[in-house]
Short mmCIF file of C-alpha atoms in Angstrom, two decimals:
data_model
loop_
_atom_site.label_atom_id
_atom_site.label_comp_id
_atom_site.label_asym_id
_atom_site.label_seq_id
_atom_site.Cartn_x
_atom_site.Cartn_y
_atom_site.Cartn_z
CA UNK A 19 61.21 84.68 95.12
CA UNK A 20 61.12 88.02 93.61
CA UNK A 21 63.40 89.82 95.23
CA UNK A 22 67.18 89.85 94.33
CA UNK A 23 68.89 87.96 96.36
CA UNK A 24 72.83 88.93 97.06
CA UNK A 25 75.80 86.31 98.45
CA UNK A 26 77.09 87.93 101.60
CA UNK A 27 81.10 89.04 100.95
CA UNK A 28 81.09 87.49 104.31
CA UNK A 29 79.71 83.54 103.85
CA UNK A 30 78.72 81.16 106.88
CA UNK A 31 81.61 78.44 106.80
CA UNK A 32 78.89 75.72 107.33
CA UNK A 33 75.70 77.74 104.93
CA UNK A 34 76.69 78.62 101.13
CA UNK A 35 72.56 79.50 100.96
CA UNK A 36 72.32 82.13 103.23
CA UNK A 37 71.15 85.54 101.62
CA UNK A 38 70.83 88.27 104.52
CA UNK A 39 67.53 89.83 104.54
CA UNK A 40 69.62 93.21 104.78
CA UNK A 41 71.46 93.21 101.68
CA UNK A 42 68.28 92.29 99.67
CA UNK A 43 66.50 95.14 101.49
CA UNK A 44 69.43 97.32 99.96
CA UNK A 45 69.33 96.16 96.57
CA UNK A 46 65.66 97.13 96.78
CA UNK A 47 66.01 100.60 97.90
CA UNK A 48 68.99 100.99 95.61
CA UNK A 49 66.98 99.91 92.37
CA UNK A 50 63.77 101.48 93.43
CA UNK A 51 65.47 104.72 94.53
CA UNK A 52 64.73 106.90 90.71
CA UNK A 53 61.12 105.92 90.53
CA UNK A 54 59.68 104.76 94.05
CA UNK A 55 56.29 106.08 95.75
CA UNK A 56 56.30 105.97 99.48
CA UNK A 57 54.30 103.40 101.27
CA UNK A 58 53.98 103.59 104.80
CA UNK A 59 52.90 100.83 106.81
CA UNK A 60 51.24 101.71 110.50
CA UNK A 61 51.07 98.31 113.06
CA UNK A 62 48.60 99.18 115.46
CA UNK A 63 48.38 97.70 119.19
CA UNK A 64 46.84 97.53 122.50
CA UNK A 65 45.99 101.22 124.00
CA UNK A 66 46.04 102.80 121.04
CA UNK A 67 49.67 102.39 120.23
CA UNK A 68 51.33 102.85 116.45
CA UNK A 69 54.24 102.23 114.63
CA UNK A 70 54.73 103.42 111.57
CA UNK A 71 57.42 102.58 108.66
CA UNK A 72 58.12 104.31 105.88
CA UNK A 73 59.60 103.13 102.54
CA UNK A 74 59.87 103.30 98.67
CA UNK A 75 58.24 100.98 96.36
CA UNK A 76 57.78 100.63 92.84
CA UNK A 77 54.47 102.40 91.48
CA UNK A 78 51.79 100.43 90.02
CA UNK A 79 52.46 99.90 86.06
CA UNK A 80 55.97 99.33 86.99
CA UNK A 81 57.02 96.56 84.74
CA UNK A 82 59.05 95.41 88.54
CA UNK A 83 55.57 95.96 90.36
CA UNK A 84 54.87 92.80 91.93
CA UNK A 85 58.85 92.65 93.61
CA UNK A 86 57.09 94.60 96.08
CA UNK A 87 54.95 92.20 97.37
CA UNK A 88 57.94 89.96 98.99
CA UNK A 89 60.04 93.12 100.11
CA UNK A 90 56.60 94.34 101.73
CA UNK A 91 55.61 91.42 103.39
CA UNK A 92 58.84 90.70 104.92
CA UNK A 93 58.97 93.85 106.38
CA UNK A 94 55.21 93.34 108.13
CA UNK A 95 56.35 89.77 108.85
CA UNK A 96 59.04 91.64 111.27
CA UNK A 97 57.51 94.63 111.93
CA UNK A 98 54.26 92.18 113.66
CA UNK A 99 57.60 90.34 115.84
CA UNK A 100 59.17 93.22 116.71
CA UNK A 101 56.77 95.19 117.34
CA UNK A 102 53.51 93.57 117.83
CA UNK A 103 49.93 94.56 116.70
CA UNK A 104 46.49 93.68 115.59
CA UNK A 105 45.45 95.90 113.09
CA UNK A 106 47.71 96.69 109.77
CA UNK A 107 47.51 100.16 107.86
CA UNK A 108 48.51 100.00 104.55
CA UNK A 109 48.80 103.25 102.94
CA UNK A 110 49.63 103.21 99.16
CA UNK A 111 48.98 101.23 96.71
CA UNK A 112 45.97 99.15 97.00
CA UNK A 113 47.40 96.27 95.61
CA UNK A 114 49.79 96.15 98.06
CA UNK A 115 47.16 96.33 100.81
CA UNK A 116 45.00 93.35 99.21
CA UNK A 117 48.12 91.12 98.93
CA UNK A 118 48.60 91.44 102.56
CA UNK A 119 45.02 91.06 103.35
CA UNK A 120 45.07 87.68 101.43
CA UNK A 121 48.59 86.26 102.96
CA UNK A 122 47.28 87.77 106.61
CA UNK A 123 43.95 85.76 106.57
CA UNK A 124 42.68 82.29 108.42
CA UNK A 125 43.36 80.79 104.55
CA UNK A 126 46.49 82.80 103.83
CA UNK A 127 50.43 81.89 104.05
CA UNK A 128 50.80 83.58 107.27
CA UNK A 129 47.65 82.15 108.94
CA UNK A 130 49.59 81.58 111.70
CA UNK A 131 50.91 85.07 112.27
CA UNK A 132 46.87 85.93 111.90
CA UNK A 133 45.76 83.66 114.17
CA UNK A 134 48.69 84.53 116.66
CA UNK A 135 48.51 88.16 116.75
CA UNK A 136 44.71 88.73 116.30
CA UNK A 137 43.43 85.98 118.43
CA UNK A 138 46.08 84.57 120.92
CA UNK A 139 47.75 87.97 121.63
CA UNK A 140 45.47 90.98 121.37
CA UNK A 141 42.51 89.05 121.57
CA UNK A 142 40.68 90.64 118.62
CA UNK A 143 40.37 89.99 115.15
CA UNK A 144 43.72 90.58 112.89
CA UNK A 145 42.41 92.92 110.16
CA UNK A 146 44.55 95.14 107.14
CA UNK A 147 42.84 98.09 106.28
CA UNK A 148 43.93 99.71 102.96
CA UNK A 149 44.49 103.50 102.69
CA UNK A 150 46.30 106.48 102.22
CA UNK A 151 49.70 106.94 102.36
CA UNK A 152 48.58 110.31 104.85
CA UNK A 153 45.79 108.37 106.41
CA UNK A 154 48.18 106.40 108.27
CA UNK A 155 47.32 106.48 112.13
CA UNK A 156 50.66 109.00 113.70
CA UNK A 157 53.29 107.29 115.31
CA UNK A 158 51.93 106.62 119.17
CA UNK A 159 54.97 105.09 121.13
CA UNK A 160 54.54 106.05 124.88
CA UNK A 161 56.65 102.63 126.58
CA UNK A 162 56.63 103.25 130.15
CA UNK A 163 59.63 104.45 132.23
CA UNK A 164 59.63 100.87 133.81
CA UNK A 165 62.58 100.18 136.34
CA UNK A 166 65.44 101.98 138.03
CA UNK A 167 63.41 102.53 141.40
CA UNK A 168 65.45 101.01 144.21
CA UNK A 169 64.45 102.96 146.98
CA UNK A 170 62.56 100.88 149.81
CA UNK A 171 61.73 97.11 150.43
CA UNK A 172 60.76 95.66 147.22
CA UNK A 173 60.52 91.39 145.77
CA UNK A 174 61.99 90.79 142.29
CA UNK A 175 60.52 87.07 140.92
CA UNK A 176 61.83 85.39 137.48
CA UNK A 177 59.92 82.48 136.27
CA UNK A 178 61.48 80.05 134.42
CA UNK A 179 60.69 76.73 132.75
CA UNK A 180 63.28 74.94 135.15
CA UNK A 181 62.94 76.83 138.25
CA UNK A 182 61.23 79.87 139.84
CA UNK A 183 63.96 82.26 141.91
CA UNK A 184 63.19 85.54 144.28
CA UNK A 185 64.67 88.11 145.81
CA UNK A 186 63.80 90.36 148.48
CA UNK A 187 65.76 93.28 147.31
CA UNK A 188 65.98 96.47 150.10
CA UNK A 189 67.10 100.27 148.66
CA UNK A 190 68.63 98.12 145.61
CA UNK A 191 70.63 95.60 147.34
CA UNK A 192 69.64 91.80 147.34
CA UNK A 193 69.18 90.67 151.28
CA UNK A 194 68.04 87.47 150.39
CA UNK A 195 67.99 85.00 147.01
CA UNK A 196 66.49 81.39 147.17
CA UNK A 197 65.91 78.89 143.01
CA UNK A 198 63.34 76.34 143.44
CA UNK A 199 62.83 73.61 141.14
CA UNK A 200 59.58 73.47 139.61
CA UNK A 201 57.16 72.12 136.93
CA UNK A 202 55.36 74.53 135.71
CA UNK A 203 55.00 73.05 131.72
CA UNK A 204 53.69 69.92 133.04
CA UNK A 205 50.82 71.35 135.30
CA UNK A 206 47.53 72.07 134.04
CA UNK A 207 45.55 73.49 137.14
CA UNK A 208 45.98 77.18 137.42
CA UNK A 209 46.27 77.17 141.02
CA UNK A 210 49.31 75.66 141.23
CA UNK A 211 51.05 78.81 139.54
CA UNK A 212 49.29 80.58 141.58
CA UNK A 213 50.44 78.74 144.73
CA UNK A 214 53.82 78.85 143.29
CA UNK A 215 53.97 82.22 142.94
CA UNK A 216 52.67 83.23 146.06
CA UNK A 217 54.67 80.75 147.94
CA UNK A 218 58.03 82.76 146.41
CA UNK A 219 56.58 86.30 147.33
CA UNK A 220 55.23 85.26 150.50
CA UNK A 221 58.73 83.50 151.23
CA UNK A 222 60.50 86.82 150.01
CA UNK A 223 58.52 89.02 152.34
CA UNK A 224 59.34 87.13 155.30
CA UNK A 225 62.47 88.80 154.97
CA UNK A 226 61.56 92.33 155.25
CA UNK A 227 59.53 94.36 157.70
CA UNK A 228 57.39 95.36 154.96
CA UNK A 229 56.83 94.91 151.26
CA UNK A 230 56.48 98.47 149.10
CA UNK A 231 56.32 97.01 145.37
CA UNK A 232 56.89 93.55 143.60
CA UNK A 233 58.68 93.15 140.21
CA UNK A 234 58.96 90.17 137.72
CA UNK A 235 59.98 88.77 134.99
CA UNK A 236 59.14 85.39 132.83
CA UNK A 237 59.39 83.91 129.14
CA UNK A 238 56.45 85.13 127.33
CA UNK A 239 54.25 87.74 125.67
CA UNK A 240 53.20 90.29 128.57
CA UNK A 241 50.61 92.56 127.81
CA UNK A 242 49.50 94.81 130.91
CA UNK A 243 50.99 92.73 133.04
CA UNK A 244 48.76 89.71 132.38
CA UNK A 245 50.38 86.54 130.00
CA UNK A 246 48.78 86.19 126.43
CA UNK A 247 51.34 83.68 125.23
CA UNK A 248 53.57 81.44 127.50
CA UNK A 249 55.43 78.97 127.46
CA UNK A 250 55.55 78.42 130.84
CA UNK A 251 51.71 77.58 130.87
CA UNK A 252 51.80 75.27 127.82
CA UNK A 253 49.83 72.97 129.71
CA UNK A 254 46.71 74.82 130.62
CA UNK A 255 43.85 74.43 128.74
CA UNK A 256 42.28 77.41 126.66
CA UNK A 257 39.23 77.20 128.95
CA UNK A 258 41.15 77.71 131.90
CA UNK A 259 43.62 80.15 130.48
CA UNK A 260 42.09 83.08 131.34
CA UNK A 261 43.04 82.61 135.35
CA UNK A 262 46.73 82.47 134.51
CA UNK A 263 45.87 86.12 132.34
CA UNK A 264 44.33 87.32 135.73
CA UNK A 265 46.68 85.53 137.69
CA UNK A 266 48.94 88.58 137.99
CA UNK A 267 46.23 91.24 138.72
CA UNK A 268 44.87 88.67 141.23
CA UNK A 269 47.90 88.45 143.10
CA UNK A 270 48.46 92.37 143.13
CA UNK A 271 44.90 92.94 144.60
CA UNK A 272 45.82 90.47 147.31
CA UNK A 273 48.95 92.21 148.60
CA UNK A 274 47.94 95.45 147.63
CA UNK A 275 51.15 96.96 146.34
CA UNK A 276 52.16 98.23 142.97
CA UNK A 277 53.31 95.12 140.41
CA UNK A 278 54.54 94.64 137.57
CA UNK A 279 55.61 92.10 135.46
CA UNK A 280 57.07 92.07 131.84
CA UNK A 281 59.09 89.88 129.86
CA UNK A 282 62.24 88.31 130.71
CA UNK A 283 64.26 90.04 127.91
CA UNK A 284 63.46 93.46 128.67
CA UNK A 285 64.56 92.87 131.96
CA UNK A 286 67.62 91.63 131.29
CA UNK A 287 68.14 94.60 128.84
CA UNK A 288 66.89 96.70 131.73
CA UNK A 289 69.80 95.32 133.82
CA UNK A 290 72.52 96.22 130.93
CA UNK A 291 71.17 99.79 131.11
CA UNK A 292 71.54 99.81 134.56
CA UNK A 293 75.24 98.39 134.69
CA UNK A 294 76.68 100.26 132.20
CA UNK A 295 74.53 102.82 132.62
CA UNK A 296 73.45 104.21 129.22
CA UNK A 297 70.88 103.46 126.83
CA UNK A 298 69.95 102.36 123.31
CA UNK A 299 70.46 98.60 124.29
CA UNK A 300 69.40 95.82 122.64
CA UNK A 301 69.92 92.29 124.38
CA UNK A 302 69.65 89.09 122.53
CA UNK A 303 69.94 85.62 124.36
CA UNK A 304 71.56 82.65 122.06
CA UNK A 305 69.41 80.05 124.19
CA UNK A 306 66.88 76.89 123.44
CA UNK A 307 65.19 79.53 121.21
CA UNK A 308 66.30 83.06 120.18
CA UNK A 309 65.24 85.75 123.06
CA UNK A 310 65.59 89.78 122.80
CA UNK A 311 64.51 92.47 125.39
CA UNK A 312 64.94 96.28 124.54
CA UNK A 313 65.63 99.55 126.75
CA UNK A 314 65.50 102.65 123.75
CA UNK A 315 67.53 105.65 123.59
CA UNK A 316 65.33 107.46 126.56
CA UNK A 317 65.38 104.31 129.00
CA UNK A 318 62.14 103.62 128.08
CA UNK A 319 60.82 99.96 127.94
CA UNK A 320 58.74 99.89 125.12
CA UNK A 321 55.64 97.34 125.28
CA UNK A 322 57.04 95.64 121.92
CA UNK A 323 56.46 91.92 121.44
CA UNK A 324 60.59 91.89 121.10
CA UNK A 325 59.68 88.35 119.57
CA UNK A 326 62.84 88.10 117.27
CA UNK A 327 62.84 84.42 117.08
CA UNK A 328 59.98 84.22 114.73
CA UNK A 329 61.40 87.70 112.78
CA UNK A 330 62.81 86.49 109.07
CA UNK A 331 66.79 87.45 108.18
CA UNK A 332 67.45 84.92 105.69
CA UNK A 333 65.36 85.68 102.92
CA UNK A 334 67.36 82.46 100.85
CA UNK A 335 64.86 80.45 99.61
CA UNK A 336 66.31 77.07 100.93
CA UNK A 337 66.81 79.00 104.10
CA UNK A 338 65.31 76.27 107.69
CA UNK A 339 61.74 76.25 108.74
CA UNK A 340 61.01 77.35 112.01
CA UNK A 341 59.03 74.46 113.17
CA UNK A 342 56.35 76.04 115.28
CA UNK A 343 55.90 78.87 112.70
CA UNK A 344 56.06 77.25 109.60
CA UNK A 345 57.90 80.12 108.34
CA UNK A 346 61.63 80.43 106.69
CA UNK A 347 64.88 82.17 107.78
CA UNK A 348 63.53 83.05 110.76
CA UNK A 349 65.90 84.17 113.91
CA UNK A 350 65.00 80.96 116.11
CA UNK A 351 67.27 78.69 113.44
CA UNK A 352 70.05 80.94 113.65
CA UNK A 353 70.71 82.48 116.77
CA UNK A 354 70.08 79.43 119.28
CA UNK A 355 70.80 75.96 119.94
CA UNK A 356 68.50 74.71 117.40
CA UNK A 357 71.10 76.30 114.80
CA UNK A 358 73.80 74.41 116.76
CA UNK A 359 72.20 71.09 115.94
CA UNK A 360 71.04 71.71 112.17
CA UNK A 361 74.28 72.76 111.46
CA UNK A 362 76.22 69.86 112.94
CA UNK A 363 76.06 67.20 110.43
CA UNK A 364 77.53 69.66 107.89
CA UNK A 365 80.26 70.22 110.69
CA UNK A 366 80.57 66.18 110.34
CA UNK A 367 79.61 66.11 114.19
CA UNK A 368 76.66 63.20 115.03
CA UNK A 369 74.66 64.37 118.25
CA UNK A 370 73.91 61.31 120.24
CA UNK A 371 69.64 61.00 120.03
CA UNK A 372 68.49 60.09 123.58
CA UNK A 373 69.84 62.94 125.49
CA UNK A 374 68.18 65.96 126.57
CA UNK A 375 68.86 68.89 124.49
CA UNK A 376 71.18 70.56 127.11
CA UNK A 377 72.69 67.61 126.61
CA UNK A 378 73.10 67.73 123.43
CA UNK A 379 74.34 71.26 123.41
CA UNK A 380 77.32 70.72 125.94
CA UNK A 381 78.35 67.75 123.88
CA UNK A 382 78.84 70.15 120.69
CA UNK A 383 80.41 72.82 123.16
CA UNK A 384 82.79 69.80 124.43
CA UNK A 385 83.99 69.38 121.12
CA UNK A 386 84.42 73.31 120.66
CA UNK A 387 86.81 73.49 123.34
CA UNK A 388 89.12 70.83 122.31
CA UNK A 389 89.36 72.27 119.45
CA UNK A 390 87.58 70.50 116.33
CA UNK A 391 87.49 71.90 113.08
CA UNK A 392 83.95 71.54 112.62
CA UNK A 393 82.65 72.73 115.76
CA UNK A 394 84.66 75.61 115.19
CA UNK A 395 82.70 76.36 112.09
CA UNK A 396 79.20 76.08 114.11
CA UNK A 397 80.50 79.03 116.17
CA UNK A 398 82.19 80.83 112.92
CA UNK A 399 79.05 80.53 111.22
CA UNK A 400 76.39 81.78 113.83
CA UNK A 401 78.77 84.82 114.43
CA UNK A 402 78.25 85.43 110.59
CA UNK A 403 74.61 84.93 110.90
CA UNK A 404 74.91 87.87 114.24
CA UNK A 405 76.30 90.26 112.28
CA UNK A 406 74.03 90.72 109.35
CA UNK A 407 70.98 89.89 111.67
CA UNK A 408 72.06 92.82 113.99
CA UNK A 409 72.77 95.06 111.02
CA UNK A 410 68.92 93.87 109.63
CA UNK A 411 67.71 94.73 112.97
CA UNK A 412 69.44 98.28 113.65
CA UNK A 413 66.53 99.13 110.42
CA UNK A 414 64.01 98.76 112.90
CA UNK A 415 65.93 99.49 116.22
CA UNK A 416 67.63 102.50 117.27
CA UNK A 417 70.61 100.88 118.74
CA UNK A 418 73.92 102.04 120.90
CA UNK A 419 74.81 98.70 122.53
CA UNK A 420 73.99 95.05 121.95
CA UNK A 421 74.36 92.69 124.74
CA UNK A 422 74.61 88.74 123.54
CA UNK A 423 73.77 85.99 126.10
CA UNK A 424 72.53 83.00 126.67
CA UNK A 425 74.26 79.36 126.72
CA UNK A 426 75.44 79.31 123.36
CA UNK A 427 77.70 82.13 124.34
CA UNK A 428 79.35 80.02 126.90
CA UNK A 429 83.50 79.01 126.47
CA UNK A 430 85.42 79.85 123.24
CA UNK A 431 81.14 80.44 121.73
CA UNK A 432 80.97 84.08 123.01
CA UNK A 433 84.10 84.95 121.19
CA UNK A 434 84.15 83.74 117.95
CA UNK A 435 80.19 85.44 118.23
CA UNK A 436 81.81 88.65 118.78
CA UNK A 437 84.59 87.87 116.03
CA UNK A 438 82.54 87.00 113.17
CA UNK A 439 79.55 89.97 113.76
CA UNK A 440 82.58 92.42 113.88
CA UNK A 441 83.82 91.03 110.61
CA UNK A 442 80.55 91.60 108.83
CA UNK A 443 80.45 94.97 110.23
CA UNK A 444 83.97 95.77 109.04
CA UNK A 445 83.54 94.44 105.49
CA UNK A 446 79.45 95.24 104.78
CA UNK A 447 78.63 97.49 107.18
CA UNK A 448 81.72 99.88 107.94
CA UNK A 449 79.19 102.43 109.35
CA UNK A 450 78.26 100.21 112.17
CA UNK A 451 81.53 99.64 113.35
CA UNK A 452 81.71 102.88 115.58
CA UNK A 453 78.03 103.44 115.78
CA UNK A 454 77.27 99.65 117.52
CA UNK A 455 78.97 98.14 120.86
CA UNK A 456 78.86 94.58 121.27
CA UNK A 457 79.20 93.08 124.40
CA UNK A 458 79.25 89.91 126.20
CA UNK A 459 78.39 89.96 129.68
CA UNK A 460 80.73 90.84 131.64
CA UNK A 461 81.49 91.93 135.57
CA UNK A 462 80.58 95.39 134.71
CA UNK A 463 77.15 94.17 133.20
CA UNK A 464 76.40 91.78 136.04
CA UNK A 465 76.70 94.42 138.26
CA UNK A 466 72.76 94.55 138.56
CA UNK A 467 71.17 91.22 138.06
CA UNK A 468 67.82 89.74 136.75
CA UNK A 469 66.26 89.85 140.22
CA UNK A 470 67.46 93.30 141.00
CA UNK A 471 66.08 94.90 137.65
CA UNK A 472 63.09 93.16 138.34
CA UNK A 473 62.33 94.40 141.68
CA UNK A 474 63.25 97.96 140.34
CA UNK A 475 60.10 97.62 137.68
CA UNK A 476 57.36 99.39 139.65
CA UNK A 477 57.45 102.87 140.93
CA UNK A 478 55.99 103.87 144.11
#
C-alpha cells in the first residue's frame, strides 16, 4: 500500500479501518501538485466510444515514482465500473502503461476485471496499449436521448429476479399493471425467457388497440439492447447464451415496433429526472448488492456500465472482499445488505443462519426500529460510508441530485443515510453541501414510476 492513507474526521461508528478512497486521491494530488506530469487515461468501448481522464503523477526518477502505480490503478479499476470498456490507453509514462498491462492480464491481480470486460462484456480481447499523453483517442460520449416519449400506446416491462411486472402505458398514463412470480435464475432453457417475456407483452397489448413502441428494464449489463452479463440468466449455459443476447432483437423483429431495453438503474434514474424534472441525477439503490443508474446534465442516458458495486472507495488495506470479485473496498460491502450483515457482529447483533437473506435483513431493520444501540450504528455507519463514496464518485460524475433507494433505505435506514452523508459533506466536503441534493424517494419522485420510464425509452 503505497499510497497515504488518511483517517476520515468523520469515522464509521462500527469501522475504525476505513480510509476513503477520496481523501487519499487528495493527498495525492496535493503532494504531487509542484512536480506532476499529466497522464491521461482513455477507456475505450463498444461503437467507438471514449472516456478520457486526466491527472498528475509523479515523473519517472521521482524518488515517490512507484506511488503511482496504486493511485493509477484504482482509478482504471473505477473508471472500467463506471464506465465500461475493452481497450485501455495509457498515455504517459510507459511504466505506468506496463504495470497495468501486467495487473490487467489472464495472470494478473485483476484477471477478473480482464476476463469480465474483454471477454464476458465486449466480447473481445481486453488489451492496454501504451502511448502518448496526446495520442489519447478524444473524448467520444454520444449516450442516447433515451426516454421521455409518452405520446401513443406503448408496454413498459421490468424483469426482476422475483417477479416479471408490465404495463401497458397510453400518452404516459398506466391503463393497466399486472407482477407475476417467476423463476427465471433457476431455468436453463432459453425459451422459457422468451415465453416469459412474450407472455407479459402479449398480455400488455391486449389492452390497447395497438402497440407503437415497447420499453424495459432488468438487472444487468445491456449493451445494444442485448444482455452480456445477467443475473437473471445465471442459469443458462455459455453455449446457449447467445439466444438470451438475441433474445431482445428477436422479440423486436416479431412485433415489429421500436424496443429498447437498458438497465434497471438508469431507468429508475430516468424516472427521478422525470419527477423532479431536472437533470444531473445519479441514483444508487442500497439493495442485495449495490445498484446505480445515471441521467447526465443534458438528459442523456449514457451507455456506461454504471456497475458501482464492484467500483473500490475504501482503499484501507483491511478494507472486505467482495466475494465474486475478489477485490477490496469495493461499493457492494458498503452500500447494501451485505454491509448490514458484516457489520452486525461488531454491532453485537447475531443474525439467525437458516433464513433467507430478506430475512435476515428485516430482522436487523426490526431491531433498528425499536431502537438498539447497535443497529443504530449499522445505519450511522453506512451513512458515513454514503457520504465519502458520493463525494469519490462526484470525481467521475457530474452530479446535481442523488437519489438513494433500495430496501436498506426502508424505516428510520433512509434517514440516518441522509444524516450521516450530510455530515461528511459538512465537515470534509463543505463544497458539496450546496452543489449536491440528496434525496430519498419521495411522492414527488414517484410521480413517474419504473414501468412508466420504461415504456417512455423508445422514440417513435
Amino acid at each position: 500500500m503505497s499510497l497515504k492513507l488518511t483517517p476520515p474526521q468523520v469515522l464509521p461508528p462500527l469501522d475504525e479501518d476505513f480510509r476513503p478512497a477520496i481523501l487519499a486521491n487528495q493527498n495525492f494530488q496535493r503532494e504531487v501538485e509542484s512536480v506532476g506530469v499529466r497522464t491521461v487515461i482513455g477507456v475505450e468501448r463498444s461503437g467507438g466510444e471514449v472516456s478520457r481522464f486526466e491527472t498528475k503523477v509523479y515523473p519517472e526518477g521521482h524518488p515517490n515514482f512507484e506511488s503511482n502505480y496504486q493511485y493509477i490503478e484504482r482509478i482504471v479499476k473505477f473508471l472500467l465500473w463506471q464506465r465500461g470498456g475493452h481497450t485501455l490507453h495509457v498515455g504517459g509514462s510507459p511504466k505506468i502503461a506496463e504495470y497495468l498491462k501486467k495487473a490487467y492480464s489472464r495472470q494478473g491481480s485483476q484477471k477478473f476485471d480482464f476476463d469480465f470486460m474483454g471477454t464476458q462484456v465486449y466480447e473481445k480481447e481486453f488489451s492496454v496499449i501504451s502511448c502518448d499523453v496526446d495520442e489519447v483517442p478524444a473524448s467520444r460520449e454520444t449516450g442516447k436521448l433515451l426516454g421521455r416519449n409518452l405520446q401513443g400506446h406503448r408496454i413498459g416491462f421490468d424483469l426482476g429476479a422475483s417477479d416479471r411486472k408490465v404495463s401497458a402505458v397510453v400518452d404516459g398514463t398506466p391503463i393497466y399493471s399486472e407482477e407475476v412470480i417467476w423463476e427465471p435464475r433457476k431455468n436453463s432453457d432459453p425459451e422459457y425467457h422468451y415465453r416469459e417475456v412474450m407472455t407479459a407483452l402479449k398480455t400488455a397489448a391486449s389492452k390497447m388497440p395497438r402497440v407503437d413502441a415497447i420499453g424495459g428494464s432488468s438487472a444487468g449489463i445491456y449493451i445494444d439492447n442485448r444482455p452480456m452479463v445477467a443475473s437473471l440468466f445465471r442459469g443458462i449455459s455459455q453455449e446457449k447464451f447467445s439466444e438470451i443476447k438475441n433474445m431482445f432483437l428477436r422479440i423486436r423483429d416479431e412485433l415489429g415496433v421500436p424496443l429498447e431495453v437498458i438497465n434497471d438503474g438508469d431507468v429508475t434514474a430516468l424516472a427521478g429526472s422525470m419527477s423532479i424534472e431536472d437533470n444531473g441525477i445519479l441514483g444508487i439503490a442500497l439493495g442485495s448488492s449495490e445498484a446505480a443508474g445515471y441521467v447526465n446534465m443534458e438528459g442523456h442516458i449514457m451507455g456506461w456500465l454504471n456497475e458501482l458495486a464492484f467500483a473500490p472507495i475504501d482503499y484501507s488495506p483491511n478494507a472486505p472482499v467482495e466475494e465474486w470479485s475478489g477485490d477490496k473496498g469495493c461499493g457492494a460491502s458498503y452500500f447494501s445488505q451485505q454491509c448490514v450483515f458484516r457489520l452486525a457482529p461488531k454491532a453485537g447483533i447475531e443474525i439467525p443462519a437458516d433464513v433467507t437473506d430478506a430475512e435476515k435483513l428485516k430482522f436487523v431493520q426490526e431491531r433498528l426500529e425499536a431502537g438498539h444501540e447497535g443497529a443504530l450504528k449499522i445505519w450511522q455507519s453506512m451513512g458515513v460510508y454514503l457520504g465519502y463514496g458520493i463525494a469519490h464518485y462526484a470525481d467521475f460524475y457530474d452530479i446535481k441530485h442523488v437519489l438513494i433507494l433500495g430496501r436498506c433505505t426502508s424505516g428510520r435506514g433512509g434517514d440516518l443515510l441522509l444524516e450521516g452523508a450530510k455530515k461528511v459533506f459538512e465537515t470534509e466536503f463543505p463544497d458539496l453541501v450546496g452543489k449536491i441534493e440528496l434525496h430519498l424517494p419521495d411522492e414527488k419522485i414517484r410521480r413517474v414510476g419504473q414501468s412508466v420510464a420504461a415504456a417512455s425509452l423508445p422514440a417513435i
